[in-house]
mmCIF file of C-alpha atoms in Angstrom:
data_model
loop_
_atom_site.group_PDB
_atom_site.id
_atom_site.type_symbol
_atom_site.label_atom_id
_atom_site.label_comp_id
_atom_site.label_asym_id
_atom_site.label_seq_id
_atom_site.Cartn_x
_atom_site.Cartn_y
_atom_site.Cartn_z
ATOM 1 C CA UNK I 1 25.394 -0.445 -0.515
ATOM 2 C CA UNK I 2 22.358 -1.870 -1.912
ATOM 3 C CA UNK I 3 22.455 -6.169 -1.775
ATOM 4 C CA UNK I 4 21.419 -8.400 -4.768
ATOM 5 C CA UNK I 5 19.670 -11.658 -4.008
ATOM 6 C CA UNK I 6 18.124 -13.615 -1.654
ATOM 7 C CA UNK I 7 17.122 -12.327 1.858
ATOM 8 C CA UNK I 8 17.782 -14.552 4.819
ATOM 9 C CA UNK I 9 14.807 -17.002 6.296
ATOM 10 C CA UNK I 10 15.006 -14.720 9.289
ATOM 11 C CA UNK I 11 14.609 -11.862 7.733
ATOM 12 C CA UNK I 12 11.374 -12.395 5.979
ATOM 13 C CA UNK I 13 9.081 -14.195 8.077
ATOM 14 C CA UNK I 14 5.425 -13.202 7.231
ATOM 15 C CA UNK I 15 3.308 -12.490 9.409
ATOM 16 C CA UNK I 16 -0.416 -11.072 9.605
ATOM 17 C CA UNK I 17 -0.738 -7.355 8.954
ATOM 18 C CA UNK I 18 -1.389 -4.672 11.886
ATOM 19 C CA UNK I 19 -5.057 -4.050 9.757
ATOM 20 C CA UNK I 20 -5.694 -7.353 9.601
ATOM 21 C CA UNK I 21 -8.014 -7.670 12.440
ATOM 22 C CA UNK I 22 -11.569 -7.327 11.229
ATOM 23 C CA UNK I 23 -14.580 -5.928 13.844
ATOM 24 C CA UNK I 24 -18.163 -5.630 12.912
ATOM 25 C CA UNK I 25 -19.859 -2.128 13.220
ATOM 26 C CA UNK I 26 -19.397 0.765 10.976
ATOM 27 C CA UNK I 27 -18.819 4.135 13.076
ATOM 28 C CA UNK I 28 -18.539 7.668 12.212
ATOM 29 C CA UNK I 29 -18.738 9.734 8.551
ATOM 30 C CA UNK I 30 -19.653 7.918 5.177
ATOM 31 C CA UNK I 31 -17.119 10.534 3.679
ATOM 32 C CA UNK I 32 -14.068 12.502 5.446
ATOM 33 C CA UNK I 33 -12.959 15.469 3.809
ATOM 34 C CA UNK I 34 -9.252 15.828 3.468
ATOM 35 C CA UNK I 35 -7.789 19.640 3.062
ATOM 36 C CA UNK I 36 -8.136 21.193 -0.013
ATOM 37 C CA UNK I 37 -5.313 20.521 -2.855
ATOM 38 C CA UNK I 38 -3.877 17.986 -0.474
ATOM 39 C CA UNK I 39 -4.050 15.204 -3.237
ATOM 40 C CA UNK I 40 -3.828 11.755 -1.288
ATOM 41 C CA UNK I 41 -3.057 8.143 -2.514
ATOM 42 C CA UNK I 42 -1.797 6.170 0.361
ATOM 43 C CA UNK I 43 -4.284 5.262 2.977
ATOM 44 C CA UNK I 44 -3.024 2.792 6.704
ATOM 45 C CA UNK I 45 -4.979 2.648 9.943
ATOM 46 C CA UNK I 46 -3.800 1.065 13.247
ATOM 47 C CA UNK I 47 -5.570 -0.256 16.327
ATOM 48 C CA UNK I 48 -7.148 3.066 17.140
ATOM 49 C CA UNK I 49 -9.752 5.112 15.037
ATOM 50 C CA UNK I 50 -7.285 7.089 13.182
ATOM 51 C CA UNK I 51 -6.528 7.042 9.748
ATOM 52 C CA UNK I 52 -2.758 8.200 7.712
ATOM 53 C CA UNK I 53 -2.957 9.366 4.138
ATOM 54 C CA UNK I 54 0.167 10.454 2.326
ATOM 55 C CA UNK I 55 -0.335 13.626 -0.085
ATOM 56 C CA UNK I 56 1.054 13.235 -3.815
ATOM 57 C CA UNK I 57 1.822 16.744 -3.205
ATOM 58 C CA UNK I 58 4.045 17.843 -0.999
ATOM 59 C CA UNK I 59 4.365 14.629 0.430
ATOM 60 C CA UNK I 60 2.702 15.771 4.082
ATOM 61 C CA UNK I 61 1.088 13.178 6.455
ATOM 62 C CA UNK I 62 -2.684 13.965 7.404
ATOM 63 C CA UNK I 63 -4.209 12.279 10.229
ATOM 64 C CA UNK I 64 -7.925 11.883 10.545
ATOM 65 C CA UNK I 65 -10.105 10.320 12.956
ATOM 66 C CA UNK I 66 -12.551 8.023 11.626
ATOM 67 C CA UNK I 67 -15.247 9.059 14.071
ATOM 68 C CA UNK I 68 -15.550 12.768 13.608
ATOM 69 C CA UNK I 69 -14.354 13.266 10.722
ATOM 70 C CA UNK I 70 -11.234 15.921 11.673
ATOM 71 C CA UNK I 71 -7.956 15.741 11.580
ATOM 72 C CA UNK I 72 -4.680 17.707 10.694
ATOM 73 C CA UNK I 73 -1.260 17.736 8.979
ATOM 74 C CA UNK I 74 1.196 15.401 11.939
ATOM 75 C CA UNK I 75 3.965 16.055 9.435
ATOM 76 C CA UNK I 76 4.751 18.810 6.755
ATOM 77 C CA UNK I 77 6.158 17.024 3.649
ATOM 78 C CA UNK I 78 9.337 17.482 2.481
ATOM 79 C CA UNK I 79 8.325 18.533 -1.100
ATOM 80 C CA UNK I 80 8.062 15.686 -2.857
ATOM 81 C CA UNK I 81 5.295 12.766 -2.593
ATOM 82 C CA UNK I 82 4.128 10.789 -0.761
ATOM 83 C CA UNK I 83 2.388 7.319 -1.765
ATOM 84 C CA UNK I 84 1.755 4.374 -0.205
ATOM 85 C CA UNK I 85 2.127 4.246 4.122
ATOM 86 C CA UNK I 86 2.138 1.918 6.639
ATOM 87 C CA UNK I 87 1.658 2.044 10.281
ATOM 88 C CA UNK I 88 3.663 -0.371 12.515
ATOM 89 C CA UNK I 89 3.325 -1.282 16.164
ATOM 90 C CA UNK I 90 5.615 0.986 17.512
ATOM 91 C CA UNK I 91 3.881 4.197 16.038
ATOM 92 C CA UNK I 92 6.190 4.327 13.017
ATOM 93 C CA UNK I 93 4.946 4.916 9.506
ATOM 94 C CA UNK I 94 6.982 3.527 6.492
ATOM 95 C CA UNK I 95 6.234 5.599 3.693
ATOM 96 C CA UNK I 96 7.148 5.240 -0.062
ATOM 97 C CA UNK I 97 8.202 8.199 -2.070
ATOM 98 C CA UNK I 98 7.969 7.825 -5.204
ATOM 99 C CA UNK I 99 11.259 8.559 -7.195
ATOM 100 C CA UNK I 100 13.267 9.836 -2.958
ATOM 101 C CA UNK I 101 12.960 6.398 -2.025
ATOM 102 C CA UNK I 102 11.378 5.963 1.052
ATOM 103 C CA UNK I 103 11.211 6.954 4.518
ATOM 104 C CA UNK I 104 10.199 6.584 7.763
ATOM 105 C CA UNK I 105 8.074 8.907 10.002
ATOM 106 C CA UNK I 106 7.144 8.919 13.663
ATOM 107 C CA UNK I 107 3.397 9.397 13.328
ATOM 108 C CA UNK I 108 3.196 10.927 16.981
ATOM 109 C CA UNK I 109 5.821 13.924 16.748
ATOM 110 C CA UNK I 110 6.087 14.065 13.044
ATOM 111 C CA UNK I 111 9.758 13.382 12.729
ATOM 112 C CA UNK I 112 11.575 11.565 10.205
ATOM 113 C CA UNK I 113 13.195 8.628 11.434
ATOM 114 C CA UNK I 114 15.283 7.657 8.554
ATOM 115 C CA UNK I 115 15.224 8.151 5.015
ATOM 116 C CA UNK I 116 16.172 5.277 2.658
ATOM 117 C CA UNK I 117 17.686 5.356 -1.196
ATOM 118 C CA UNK I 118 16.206 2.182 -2.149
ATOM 119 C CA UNK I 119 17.497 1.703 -5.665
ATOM 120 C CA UNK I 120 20.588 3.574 -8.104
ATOM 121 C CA UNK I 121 18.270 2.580 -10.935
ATOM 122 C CA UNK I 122 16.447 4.744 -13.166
ATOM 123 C CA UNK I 123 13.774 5.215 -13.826
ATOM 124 C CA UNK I 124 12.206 4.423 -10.138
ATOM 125 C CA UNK I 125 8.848 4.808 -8.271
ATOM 126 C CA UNK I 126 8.628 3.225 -4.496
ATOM 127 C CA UNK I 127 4.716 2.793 -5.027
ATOM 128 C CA UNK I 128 3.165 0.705 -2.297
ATOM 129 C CA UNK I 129 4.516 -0.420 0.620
ATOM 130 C CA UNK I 130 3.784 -3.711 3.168
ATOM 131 C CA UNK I 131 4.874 -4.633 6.890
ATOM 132 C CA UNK I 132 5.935 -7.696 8.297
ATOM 133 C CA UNK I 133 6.990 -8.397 11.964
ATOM 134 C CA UNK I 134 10.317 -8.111 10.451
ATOM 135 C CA UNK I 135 10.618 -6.202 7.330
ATOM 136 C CA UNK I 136 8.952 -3.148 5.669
ATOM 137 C CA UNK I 137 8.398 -4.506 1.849
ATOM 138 C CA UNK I 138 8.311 -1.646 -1.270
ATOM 139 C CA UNK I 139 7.288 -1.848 -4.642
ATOM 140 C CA UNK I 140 8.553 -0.229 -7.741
ATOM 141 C CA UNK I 141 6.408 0.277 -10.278
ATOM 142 C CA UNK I 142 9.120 1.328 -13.079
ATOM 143 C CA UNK I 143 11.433 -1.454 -11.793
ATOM 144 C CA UNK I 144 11.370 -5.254 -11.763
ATOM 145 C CA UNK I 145 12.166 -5.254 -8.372
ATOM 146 C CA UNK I 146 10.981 -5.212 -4.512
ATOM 147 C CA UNK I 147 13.054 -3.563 -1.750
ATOM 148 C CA UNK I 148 13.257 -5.207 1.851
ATOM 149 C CA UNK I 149 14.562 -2.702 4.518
ATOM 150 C CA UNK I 150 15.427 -5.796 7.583
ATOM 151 C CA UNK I 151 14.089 -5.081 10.937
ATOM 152 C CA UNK I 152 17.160 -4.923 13.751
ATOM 153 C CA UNK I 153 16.578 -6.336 17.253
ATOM 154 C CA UNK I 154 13.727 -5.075 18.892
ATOM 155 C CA UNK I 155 12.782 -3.881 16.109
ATOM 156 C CA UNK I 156 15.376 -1.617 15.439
ATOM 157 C CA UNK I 157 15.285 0.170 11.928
ATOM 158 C CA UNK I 158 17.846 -0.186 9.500
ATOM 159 C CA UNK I 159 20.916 1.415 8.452
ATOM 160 C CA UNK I 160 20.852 3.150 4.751
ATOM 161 C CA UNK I 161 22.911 0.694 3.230
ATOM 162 C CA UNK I 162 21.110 -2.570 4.608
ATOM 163 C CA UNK I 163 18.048 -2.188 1.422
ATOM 164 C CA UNK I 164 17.942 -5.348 0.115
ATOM 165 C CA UNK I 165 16.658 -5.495 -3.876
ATOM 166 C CA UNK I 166 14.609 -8.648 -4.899
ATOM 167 C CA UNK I 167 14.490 -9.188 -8.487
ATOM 168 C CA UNK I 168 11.300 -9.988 -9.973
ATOM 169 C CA UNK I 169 11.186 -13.055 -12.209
ATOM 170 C CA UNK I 170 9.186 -16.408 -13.085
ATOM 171 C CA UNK I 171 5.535 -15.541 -14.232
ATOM 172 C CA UNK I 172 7.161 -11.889 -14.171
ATOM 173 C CA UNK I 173 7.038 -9.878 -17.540
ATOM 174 C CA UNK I 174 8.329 -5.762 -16.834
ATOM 175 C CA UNK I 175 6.289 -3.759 -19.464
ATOM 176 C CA UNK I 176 9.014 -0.862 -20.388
ATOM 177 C CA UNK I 177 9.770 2.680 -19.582
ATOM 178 C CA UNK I 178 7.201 4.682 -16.987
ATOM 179 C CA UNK I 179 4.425 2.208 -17.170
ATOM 180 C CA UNK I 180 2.990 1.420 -13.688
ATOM 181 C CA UNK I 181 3.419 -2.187 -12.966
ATOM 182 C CA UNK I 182 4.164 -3.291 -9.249
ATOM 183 C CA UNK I 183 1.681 -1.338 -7.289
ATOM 184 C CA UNK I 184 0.012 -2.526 -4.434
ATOM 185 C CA UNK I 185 1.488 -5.353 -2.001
ATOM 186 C CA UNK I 186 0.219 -7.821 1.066
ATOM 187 C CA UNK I 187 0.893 -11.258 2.181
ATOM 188 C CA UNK I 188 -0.655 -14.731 1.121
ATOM 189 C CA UNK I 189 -3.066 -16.238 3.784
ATOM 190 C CA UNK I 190 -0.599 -18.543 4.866
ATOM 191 C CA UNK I 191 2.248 -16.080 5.396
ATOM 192 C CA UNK I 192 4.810 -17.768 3.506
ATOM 193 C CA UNK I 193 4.664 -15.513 0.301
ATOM 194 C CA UNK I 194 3.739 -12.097 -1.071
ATOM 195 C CA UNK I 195 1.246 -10.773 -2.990
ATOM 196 C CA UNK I 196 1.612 -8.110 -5.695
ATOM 197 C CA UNK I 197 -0.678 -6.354 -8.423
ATOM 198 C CA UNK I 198 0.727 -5.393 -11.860
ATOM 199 C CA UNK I 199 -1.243 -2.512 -12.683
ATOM 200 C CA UNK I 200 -0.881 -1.703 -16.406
ATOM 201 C CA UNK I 201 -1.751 -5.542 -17.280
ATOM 202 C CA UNK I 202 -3.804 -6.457 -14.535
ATOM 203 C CA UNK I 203 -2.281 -9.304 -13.245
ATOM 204 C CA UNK I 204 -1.938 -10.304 -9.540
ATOM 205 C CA UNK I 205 1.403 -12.327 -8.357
ATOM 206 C CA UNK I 206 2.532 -14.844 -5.510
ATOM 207 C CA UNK I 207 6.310 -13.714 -4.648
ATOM 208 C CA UNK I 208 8.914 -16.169 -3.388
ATOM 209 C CA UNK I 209 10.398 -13.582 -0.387
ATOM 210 C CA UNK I 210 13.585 -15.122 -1.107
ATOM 211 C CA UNK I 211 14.043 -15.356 -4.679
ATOM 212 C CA UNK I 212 11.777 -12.904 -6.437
ATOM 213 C CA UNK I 213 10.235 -15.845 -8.511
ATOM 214 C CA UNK I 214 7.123 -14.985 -8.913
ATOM 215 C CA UNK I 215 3.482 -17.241 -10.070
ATOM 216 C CA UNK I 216 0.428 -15.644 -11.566
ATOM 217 C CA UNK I 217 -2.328 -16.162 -9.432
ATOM 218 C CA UNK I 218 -5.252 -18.276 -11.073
ATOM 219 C CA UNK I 219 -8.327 -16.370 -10.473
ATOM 220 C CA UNK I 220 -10.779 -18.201 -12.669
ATOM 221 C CA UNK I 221 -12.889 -15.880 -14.913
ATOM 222 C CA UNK I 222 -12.498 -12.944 -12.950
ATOM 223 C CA UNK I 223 -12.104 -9.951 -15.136
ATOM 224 C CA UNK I 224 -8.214 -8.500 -15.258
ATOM 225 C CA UNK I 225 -7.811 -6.486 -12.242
ATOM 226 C CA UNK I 226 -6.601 -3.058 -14.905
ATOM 227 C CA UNK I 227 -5.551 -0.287 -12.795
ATOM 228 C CA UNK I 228 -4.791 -2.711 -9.389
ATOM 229 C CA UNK I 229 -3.679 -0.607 -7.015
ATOM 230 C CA UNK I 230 -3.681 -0.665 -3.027
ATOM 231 C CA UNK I 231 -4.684 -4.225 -2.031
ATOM 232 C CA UNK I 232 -5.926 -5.485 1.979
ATOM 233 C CA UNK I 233 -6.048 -8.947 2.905
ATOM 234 C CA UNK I 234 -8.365 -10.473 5.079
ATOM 235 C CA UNK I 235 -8.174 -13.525 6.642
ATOM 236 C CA UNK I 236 -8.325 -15.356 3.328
ATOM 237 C CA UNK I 237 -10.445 -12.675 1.602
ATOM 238 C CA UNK I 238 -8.788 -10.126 -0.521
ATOM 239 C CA UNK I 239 -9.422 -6.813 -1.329
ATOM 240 C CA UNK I 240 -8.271 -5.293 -5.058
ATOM 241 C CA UNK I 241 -8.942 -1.696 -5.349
ATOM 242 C CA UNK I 242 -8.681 -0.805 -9.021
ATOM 243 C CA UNK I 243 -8.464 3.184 -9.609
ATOM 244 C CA UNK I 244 -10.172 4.354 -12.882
ATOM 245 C CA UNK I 245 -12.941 1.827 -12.745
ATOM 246 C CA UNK I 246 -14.121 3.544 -9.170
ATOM 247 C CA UNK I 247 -14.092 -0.345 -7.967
ATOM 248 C CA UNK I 248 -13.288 -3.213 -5.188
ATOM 249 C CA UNK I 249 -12.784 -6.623 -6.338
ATOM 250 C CA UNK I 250 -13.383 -9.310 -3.428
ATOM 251 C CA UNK I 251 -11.718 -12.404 -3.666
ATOM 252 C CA UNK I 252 -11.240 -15.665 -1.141
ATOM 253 C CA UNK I 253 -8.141 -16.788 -1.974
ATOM 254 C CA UNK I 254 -6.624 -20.219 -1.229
ATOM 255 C CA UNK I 255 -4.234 -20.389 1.915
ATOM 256 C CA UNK I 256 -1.135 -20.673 0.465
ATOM 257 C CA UNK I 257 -2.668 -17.593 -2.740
ATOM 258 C CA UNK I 258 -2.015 -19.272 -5.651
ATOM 259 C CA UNK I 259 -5.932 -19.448 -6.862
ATOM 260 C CA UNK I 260 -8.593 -16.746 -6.017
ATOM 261 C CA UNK I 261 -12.099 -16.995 -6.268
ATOM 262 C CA UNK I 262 -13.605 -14.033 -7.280
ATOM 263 C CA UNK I 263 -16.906 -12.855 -4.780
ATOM 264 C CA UNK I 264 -18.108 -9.771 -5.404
ATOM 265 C CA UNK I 265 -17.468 -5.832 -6.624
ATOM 266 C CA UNK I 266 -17.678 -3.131 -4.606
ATOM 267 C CA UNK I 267 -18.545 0.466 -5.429
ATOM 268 C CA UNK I 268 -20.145 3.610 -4.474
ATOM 269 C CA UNK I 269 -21.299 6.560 -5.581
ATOM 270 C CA UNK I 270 -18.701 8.846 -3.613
ATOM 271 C CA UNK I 271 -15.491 6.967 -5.255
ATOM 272 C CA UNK I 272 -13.862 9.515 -7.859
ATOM 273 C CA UNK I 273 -10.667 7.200 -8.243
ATOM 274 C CA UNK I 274 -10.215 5.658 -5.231
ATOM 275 C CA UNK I 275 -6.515 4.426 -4.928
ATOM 276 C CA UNK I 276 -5.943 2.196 -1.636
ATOM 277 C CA UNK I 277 -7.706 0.072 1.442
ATOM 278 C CA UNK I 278 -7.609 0.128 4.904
ATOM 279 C CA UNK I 279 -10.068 -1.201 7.523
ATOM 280 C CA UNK I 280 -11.553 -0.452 10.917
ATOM 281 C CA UNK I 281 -14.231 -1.780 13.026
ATOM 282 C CA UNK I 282 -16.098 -3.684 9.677
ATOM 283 C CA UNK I 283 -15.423 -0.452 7.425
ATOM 284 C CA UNK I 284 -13.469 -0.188 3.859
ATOM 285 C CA UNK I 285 -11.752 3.576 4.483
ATOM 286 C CA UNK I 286 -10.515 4.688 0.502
ATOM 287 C CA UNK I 287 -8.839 8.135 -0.295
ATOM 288 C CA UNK I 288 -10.246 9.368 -3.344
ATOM 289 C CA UNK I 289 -6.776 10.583 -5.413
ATOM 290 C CA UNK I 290 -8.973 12.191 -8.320
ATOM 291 C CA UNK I 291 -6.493 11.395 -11.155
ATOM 292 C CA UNK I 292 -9.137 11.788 -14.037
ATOM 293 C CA UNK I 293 -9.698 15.818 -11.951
ATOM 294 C CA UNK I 294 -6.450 18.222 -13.066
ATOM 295 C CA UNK I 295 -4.825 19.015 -9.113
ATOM 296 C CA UNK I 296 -5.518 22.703 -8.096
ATOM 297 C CA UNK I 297 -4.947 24.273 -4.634
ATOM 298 C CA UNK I 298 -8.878 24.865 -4.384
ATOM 299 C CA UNK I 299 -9.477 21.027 -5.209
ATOM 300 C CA UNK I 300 -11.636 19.191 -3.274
ATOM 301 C CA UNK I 301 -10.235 15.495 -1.643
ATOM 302 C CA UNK I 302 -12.187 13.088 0.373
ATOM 303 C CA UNK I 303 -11.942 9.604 2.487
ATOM 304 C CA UNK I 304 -14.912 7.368 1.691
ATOM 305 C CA UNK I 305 -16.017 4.608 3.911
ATOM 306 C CA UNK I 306 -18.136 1.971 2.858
ATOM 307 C CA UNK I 307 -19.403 -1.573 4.376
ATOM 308 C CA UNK I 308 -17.175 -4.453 3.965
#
């Protein structure tokens, strides 16, 4: 059954993302082509030169490597989408599915692992997803809410009925109906909190873990971040993608994330609605979903890389 509440200190401890670890020379393509129609949105790399991107589609899992360029379909979707992913340790990739839930998908044989109804509510969309040592973290953008699916010993993955739901509150105001507001989702420098966008207003949020109460973060005269989506942190520096303005906002944030300071924009040429982060070896990798380009079989996706 699905738990109200707080999750236990042990359950939550933060730790620093696997694509945290930053390197210093940018390899391979400026832009990897994805297949045709394939429409991506999420986007996680792990300690190799290989990038996952989840298609909106028919939810299949495309691998590409980062220095050639090519790549293929690891796992044929089940039909309905995938969004954001996330690569653990143990060659696992957490993936949120929009209004299924989520599941979870062995990135080297393509096999789901589990599959996880994370809510009874309605309406629901698992958005973005974000991995602790510990626990796999989901958004929902039509829902006030985060879901915690609690790592077992050794790493062990869950059982269907051990989602946890955090309720959203504090600073926390849920704009109605099918409105995207929690989207994208990382830690605070220190570890101790989360961090989430809120798309539709633009507003980035510190999460208590353990009670859902939640701070806007002061980020001086920075510009609402409209559109927020996927978001990478950094050491202390954070990385905003916002969709429809083809953007990066760069941030150092204070350790514990309650202030930002804002740094610079990012953009290029090649971004046609780029929706979420990941980095390798010193390079920003973005899948460009093309929302603003009606989806055809015939059109043309892409991965764009760009200096950090």
């Amino acid at each position: 059954m699905l738990m109200a509440g707080a999750v236990t200190a042990g359950a939550v401890l933060l730790g620093s993302p696997a694509e945290a670890a930053a390197g210093s020379a940018k390899t391979g393509p400026g832009v990897i082509p994805l297949p045709d129609g394939f429409r991506p949105e999420g986007i996680t790399i792990g300690g190799g030169p290989y990038a996952y991107l989840g298609s909106l589609g028919d939810g299949s899992i495309y691998r590409a490597d980062l220095r050639t360029g090519e790549g293929r379909i690891i796992s044929t979707g089940p039909g309905t989408p995938s969004v954001g992913l996330k690569l653990d340790g143990r060659g696992r990739l957490f993936v949120a599915g929009r209004g299924e839930g989520a599941r979870v998908v062995d990135a080297r044989t393509g096999e789901i692992l589990a599959s996880y109804r994370l809510t009874t509510a309605t309406p629901t969309f698992a958005n973005d997803v974000f991995l602790t040592p510990r626990t796999a973290w989901f958004t929902d953008s039509f829902q006030p809410a985060l879901y915690a699916l609690p790592h077992g010993r050794g790493g062990a993955l869950p059982d269907a009925d051990d989602v946890v739901r955090i309720t959203l509150s504090g600073d926390w105001s849920q704009v109605p109906g099918e409105v995207v507001n929690a989207n994208g989702i990382t830690r605070t420098p220190d570890g101790k909190a989360l961090l989430v966008v809120q798309s539709g207003v633009g507003g980035l949020h510190r999460v208590d873990p353990r009670t859902g109460v939640t701070e806007l973060v002061d980020l001086g005269d920075a510009a609402p971040l409209t559109n927020g989506d996927g978001l990478l942190l950094i050491g202390r520096t954070l990385y905003v993608v916002q969709n429809r303005q083809n953007a990066i906002d760069v941030f150092t944030l204070a350790a514990d994330g309650t202030s930002g300071v804002f740094q610079k924009r990012v953009t290029d040429p090649d971004f046609d609605v780029p929706t979420t982060v990941a980095e390798y070896n010193g390079t920003l990798y973005l899948p460009n979903a093309r929302f603003t380009t009606t989806p055809t079989p015939d059109t043309t996706y892409a991965v764009v890389a760009v200096k950090r």
